Short mmCIF file of C-alpha atoms and ligand atoms in Angstrom, two decimals:
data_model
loop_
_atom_site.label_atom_id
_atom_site.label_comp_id
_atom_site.label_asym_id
_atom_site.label_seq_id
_atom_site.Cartn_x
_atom_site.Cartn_y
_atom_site.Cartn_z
CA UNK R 24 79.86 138.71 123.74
CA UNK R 25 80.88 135.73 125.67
CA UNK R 26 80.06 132.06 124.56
CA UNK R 27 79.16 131.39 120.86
CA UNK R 28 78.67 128.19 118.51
CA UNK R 29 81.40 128.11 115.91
CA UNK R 30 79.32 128.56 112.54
CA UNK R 31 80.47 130.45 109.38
CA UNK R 32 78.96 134.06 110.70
CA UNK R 33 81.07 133.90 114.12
CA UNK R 34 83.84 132.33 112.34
CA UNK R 35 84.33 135.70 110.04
CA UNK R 36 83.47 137.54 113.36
CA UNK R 37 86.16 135.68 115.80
CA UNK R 38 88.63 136.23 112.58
CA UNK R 39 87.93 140.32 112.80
CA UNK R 40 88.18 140.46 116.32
CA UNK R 41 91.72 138.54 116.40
CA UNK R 42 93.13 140.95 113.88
CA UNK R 43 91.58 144.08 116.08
CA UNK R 44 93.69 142.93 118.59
CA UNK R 45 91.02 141.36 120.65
CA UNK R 46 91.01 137.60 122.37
CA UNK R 47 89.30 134.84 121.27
CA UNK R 48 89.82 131.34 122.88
CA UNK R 49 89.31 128.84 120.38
CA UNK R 50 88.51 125.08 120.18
CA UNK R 51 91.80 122.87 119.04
CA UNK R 52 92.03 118.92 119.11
CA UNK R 53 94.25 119.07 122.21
CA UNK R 54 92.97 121.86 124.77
CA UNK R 55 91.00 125.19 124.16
CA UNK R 56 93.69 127.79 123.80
CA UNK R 57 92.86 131.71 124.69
CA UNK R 58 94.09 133.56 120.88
CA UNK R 59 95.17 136.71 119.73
CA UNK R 60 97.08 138.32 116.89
CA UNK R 61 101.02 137.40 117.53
CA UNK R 62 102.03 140.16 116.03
CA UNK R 63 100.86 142.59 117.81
CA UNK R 64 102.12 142.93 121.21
CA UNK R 65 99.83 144.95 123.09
CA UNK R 66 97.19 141.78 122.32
CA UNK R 67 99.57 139.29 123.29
CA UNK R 68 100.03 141.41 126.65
CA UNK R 69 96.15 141.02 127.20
CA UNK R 70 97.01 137.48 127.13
CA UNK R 71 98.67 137.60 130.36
CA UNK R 72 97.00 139.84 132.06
CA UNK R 73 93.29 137.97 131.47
CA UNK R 74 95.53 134.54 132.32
CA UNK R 75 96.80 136.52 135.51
CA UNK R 76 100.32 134.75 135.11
CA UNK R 77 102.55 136.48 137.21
CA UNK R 78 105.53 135.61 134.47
CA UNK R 79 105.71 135.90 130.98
CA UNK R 80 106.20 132.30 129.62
CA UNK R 81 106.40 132.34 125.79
CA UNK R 82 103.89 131.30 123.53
CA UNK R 83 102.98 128.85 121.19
CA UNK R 84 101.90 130.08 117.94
CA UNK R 85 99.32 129.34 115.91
CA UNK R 86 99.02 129.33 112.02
CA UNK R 87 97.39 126.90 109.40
CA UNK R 88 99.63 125.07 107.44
CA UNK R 89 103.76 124.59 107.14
CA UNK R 90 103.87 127.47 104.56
CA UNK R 91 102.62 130.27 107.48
CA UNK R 92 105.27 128.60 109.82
CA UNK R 93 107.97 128.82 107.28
CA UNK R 94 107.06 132.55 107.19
CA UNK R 95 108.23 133.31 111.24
CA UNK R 96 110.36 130.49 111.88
CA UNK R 97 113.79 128.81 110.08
CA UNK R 98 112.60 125.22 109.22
CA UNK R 99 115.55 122.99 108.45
CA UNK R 100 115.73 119.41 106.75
CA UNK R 101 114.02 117.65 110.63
CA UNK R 102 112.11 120.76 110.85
CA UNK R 103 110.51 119.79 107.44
CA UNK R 104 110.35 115.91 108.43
CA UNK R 105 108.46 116.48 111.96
CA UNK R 106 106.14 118.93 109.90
CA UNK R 107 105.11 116.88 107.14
CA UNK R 108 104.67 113.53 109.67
CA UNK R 109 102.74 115.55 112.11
CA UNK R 110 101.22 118.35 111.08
CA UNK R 111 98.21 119.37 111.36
CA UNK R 112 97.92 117.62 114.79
CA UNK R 113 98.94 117.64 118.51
CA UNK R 114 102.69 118.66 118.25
CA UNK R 115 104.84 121.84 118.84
CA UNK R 116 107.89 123.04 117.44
CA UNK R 117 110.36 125.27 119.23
CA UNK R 118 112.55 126.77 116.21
CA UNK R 119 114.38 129.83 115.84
CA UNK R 120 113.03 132.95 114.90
CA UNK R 121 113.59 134.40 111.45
CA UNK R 122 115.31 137.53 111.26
CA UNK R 123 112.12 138.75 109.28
CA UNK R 124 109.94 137.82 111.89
CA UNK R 125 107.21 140.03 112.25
CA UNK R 126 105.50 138.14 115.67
CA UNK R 127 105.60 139.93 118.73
CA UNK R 128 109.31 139.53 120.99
CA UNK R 129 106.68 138.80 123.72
CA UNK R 130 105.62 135.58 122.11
CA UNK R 131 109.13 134.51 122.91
CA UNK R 132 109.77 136.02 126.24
CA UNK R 133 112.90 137.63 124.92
CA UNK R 134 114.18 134.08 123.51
CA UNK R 135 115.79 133.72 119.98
CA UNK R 136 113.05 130.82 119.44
CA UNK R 137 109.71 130.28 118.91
CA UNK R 138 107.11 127.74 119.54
CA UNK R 139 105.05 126.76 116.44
CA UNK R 140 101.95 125.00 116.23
CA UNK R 141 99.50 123.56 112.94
CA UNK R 142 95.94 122.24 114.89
CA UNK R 143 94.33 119.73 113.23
CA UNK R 144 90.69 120.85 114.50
CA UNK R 145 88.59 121.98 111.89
CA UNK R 146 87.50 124.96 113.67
CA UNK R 147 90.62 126.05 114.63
CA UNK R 148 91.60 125.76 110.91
CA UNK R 149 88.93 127.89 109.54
CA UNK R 150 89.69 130.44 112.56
CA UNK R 151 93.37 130.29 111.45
CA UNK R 152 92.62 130.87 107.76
CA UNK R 153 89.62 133.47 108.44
CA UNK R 154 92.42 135.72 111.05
CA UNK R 155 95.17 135.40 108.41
CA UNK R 156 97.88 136.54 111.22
CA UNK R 157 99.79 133.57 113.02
CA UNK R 158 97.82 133.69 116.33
CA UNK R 159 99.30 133.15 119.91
CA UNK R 160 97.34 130.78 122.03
CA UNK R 161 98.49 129.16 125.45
CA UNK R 162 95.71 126.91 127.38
CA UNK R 163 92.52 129.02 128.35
CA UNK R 164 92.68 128.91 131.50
CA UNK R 165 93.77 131.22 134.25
CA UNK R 166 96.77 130.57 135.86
CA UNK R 167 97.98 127.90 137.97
CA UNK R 168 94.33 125.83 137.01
CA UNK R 169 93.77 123.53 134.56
CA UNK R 170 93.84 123.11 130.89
CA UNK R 171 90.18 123.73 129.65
CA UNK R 172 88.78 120.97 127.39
CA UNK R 173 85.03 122.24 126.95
CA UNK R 174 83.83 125.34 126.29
CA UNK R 175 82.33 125.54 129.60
CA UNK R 176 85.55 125.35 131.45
CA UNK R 177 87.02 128.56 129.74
CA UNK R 178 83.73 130.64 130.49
CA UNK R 179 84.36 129.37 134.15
CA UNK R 180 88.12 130.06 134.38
CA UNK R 181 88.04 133.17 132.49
CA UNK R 182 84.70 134.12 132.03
CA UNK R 183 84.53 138.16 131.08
CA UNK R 184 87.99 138.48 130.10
CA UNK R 185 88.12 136.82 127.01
CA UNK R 186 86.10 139.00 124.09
CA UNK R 187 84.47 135.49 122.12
CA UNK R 188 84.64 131.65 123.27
CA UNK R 189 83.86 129.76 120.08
CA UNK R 190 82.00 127.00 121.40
CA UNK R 191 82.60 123.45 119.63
CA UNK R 192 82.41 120.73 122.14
CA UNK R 193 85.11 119.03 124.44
CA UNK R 194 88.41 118.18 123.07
CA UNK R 195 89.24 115.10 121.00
CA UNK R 196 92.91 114.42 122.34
CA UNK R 197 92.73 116.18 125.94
CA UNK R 198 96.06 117.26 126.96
CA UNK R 199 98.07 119.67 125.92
CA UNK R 200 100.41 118.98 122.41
CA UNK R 201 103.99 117.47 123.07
CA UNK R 202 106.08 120.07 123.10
CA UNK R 203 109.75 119.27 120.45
CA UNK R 204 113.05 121.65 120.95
CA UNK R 205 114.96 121.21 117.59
CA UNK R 206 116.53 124.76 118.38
CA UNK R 207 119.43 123.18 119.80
CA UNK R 208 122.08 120.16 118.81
CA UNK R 209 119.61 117.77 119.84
CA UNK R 210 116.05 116.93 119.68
CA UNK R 211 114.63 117.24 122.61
CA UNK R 212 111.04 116.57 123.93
CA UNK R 213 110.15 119.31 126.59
CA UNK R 214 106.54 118.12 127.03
CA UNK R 215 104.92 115.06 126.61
CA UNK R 216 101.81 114.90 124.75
CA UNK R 217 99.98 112.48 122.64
CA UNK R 218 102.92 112.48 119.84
CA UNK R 219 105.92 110.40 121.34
CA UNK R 220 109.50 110.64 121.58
CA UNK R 221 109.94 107.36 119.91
CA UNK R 222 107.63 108.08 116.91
CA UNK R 223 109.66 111.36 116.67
CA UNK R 224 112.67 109.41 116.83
CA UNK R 225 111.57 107.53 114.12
CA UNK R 226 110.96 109.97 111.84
CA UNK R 227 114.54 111.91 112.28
CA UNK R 228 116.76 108.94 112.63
CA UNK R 229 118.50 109.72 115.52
CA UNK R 230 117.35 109.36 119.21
CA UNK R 231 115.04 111.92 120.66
CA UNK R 232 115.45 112.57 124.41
CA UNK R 233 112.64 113.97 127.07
CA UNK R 234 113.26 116.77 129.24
CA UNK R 235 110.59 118.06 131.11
CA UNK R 236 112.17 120.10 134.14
CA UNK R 237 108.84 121.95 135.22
CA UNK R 238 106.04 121.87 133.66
CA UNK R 239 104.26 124.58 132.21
CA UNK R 240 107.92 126.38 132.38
CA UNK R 241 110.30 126.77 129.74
CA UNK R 242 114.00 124.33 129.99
CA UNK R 243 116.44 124.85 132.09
CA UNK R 244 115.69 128.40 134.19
CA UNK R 245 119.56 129.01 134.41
CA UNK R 246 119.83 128.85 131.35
CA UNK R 247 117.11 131.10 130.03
CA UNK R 248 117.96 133.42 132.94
CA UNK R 249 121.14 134.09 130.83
CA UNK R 250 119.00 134.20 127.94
CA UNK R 251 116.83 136.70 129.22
CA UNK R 252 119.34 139.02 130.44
CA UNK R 253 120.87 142.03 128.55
CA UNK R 254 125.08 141.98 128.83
CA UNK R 255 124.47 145.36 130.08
CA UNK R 256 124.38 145.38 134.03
CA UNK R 257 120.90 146.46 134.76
CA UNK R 258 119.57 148.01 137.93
CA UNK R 259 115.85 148.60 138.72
CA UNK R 260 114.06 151.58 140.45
CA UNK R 261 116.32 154.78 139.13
CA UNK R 262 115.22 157.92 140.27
CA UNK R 263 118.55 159.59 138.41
CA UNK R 264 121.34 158.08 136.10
CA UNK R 265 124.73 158.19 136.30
CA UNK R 266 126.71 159.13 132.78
CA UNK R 267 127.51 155.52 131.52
CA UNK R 268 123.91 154.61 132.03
CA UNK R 269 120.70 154.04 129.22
CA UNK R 270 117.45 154.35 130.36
CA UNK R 271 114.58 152.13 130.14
CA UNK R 272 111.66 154.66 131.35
CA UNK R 273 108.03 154.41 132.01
CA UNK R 274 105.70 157.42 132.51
CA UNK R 275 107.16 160.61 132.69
CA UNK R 276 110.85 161.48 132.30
CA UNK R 277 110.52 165.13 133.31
CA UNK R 278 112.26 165.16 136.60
CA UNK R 279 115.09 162.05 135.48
CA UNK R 280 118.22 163.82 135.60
CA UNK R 281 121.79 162.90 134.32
CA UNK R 282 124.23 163.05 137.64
CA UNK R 283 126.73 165.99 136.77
CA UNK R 284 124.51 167.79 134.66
CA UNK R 285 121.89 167.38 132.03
CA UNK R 286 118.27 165.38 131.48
CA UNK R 287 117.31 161.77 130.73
CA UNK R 288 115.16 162.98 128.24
CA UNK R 289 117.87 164.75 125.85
CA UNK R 290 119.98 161.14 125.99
CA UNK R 291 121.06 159.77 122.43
CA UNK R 292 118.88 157.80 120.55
CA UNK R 293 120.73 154.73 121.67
CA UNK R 294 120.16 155.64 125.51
CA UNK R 295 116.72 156.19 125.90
CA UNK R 296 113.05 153.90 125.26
CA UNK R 297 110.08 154.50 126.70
CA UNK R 298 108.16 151.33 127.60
CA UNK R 299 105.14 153.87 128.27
CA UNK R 300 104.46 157.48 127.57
CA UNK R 301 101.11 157.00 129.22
CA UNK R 302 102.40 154.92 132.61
CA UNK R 303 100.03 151.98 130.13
CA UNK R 304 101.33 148.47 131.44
CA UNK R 305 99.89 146.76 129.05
CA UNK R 306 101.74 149.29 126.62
CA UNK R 307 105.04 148.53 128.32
CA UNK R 308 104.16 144.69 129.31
CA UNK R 309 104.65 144.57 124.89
CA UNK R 310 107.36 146.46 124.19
CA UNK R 311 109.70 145.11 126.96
CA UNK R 312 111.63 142.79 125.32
CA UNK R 313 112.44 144.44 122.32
CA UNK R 314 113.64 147.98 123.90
CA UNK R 315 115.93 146.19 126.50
CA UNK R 316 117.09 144.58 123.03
CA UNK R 317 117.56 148.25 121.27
CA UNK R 318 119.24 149.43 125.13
CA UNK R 319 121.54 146.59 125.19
CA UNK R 320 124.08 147.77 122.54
CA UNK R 321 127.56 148.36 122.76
CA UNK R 322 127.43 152.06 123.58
CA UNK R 323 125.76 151.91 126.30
CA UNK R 324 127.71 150.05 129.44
CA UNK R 325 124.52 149.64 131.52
CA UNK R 326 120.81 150.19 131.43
CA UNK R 327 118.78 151.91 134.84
CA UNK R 328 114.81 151.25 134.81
CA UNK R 329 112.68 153.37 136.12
CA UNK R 330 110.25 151.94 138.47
CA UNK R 331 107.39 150.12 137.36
CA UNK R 332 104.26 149.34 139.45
CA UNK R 333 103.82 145.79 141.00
CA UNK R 334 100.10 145.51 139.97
CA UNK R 335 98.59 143.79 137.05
CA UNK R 336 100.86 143.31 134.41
CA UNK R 337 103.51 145.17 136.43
CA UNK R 338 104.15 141.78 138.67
CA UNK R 339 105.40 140.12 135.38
CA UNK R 340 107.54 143.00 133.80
CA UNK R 341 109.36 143.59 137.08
CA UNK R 342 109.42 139.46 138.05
CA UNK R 343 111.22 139.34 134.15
CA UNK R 344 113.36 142.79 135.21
CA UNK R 345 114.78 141.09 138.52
CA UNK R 346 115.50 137.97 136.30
CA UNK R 347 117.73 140.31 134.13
CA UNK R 348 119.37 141.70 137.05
CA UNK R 349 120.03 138.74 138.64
CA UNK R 350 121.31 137.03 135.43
CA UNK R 351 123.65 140.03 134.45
CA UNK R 352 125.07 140.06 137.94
CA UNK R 353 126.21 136.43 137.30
CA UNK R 354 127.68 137.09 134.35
CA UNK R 355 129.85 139.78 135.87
CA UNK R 356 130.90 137.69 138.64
O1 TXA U 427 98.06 121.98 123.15
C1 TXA U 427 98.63 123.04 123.32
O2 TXA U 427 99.85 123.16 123.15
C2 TXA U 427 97.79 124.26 123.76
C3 TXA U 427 96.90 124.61 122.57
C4 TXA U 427 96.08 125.83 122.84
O3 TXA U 427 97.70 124.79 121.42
N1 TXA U 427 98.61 125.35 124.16
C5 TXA U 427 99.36 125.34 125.30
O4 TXA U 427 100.07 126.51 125.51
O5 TXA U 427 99.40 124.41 126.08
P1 TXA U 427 100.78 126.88 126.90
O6 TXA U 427 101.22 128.31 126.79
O7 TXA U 427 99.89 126.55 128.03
O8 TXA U 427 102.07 126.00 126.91
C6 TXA U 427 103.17 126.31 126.05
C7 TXA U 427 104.38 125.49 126.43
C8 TXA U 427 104.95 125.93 127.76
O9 TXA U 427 105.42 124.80 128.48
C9 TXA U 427 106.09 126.83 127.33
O10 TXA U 427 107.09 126.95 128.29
C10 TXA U 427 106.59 126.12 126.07
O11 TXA U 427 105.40 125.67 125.45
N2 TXA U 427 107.27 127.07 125.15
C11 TXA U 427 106.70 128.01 124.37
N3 TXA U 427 107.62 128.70 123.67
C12 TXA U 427 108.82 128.18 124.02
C13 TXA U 427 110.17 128.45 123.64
N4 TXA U 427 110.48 129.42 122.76
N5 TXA U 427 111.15 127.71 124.22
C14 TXA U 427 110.84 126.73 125.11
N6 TXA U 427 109.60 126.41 125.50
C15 TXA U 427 108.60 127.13 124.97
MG1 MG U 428 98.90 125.84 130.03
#
């Protein structure tokens, strides 16, 4: 379908396709942002793999007013100050998830947060409203280029891998919206954007720091690293399990035996997920997160993974996999 002018027909279009679990990049006041339904992973997978990021970096979401953000994420007493100062417009919140959360673990990169977002842009408002899920959106672009402000710039960067580019015109604002931590003790601005520190600082009282480590990368990598990873020691590429061990499979378990006796595939309900029947990457790129979640309980004192393919999506899962490893070997030294 490609490129189309943002009127009320493509608008109820652009709003089907989002809840079908297709991608539509979209027009906001900061940067053109490549959407699709949070809550359902296997779209927010697509995001990645049209993006061609070779990590998964969580995900700002999407939705049109405070009320839909109150639904996904815990908004306390600054939560509600920031919101009602500076929403709709150019700023993101990173808040933790509600328990009832029903958006996609991928969103967050396996993180106990999420980033929230109200656009001001009219067009991005109607899309909101028209989709009625909270819709995942990082810059339209594909990776490691930059942030699209016209519609042309996301038909050159991504060109046949997005489903619908509603086309309104270049970007009032330009840059990409300041990104605000209040997940933690202190406020913290993790990317600057058109909304300051100081008028944030304002608004909650207290002094706001910035802390922008890399861009374009979540704070702190060692810390996330821990975040990331499962207590359970993991290891990667299992072609058989030893007694103590869960399995995180992909493909077929048929051969995947149990070392002194028995098969992977008659394991408890606690020891065994399947991040794809099929061998479907994008099928296992969204349901990573939440089955090394499930595997890492008590019971089971450490999780093998099968192998996974290093193509396509694969690069990411195994690049977040490694990540785990690395972090749980840390935490046992
Ligand atoms: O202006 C914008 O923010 C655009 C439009 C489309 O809304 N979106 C955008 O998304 O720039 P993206 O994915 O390119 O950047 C999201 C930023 C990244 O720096 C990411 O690391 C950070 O937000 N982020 C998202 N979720 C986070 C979380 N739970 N914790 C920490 N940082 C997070
Ligand atoms: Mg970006």
């Amino acid at each position: 379908m490609g490129l189309v002018t943002v009127n009320d027909r493509t608008l109820l279009q652009a709003g089907a396709m989002l809840r079908e679990g297709k991608l539509v990049a979209f027009p906001t006041e900061t940067v053109y942002g490549l959407g699709a339904d949070a809550t359902n992973g296997q779209a927010v997978a697509r995001i990645f793999e049209a993006k061609g990021r070779p990590q998964f970096n969580p995900l700002i979401v999407h939705v049109p007013d405070v009320k839909a953000a109150e639904e996904i994420v815990e908004m306390d007493d600054h939560a509600w100050a920031v919101a009602s100062t500076f929403w709709p417009g150019p700023l993101t919140m990173i808040l933790p998830r509600r328990t009832d959360c029903p958006v996609s673990e991928l969103c967050s990169a396996g993180l106990p947060t999420l980033a929230v977002r109200v656009p001001a842009h009219k067009m991005a408002q109607a899309l909101l409203k028209e989709a009625g899920v909270p819709v995942a959106a990082p810059s339209a672009n594909a990776s490691g280029t930059i942030s699209p402000t016209t519609p042309a710039h996301v038909a050159g960067s991504l060109g046949d891998k997005v489903d619908m580019i509603l086309a309104a015109g270049p970007c009032s604002v330009g840059l990409e919206s300041t990104v605000l931590d209040l997940s933690g003790e202190e406020p913290v601005v993790l990317r600057p954007g058109a909304i300051t520190a100081e008028e944030i600082s304002e608004v909650l009282g207290r002094p706001v720091a910035y802390d922008f480590g890399d861009h374009d990368k979540p704070k702190s990598p060692g810390q996330l690293l821990r975040h990331y990873a499962p207590s359970a020691p993991l290891r990667m590429n299992a072609v058989d399990l030893a007694p103590d061990e869960a399995l995180l499979a992909f493909g077929s378990v048929k051969f995947m035996g149990v070392k002194g006796g028995g098969a992977a595939k008659d394991l408890p309900d606690h020891a065994i997920r399947n991040l794809s029947e099929e061998g479907d990457l994008n099928e296992a790129a969204a349901n990573l997160f939440r089955m090394l979640r499930e595997l890492d309980v008590p019971e089971n004192r450490k999780i093998a993974v099968m192998n996974i393919p290093d193509s396509g999506l694969g690069i990411a899962i195994n690049d977040r996999l490694r990540r785990a490893v690395a972090g749980s070997q840390e935490k046992e030294s």
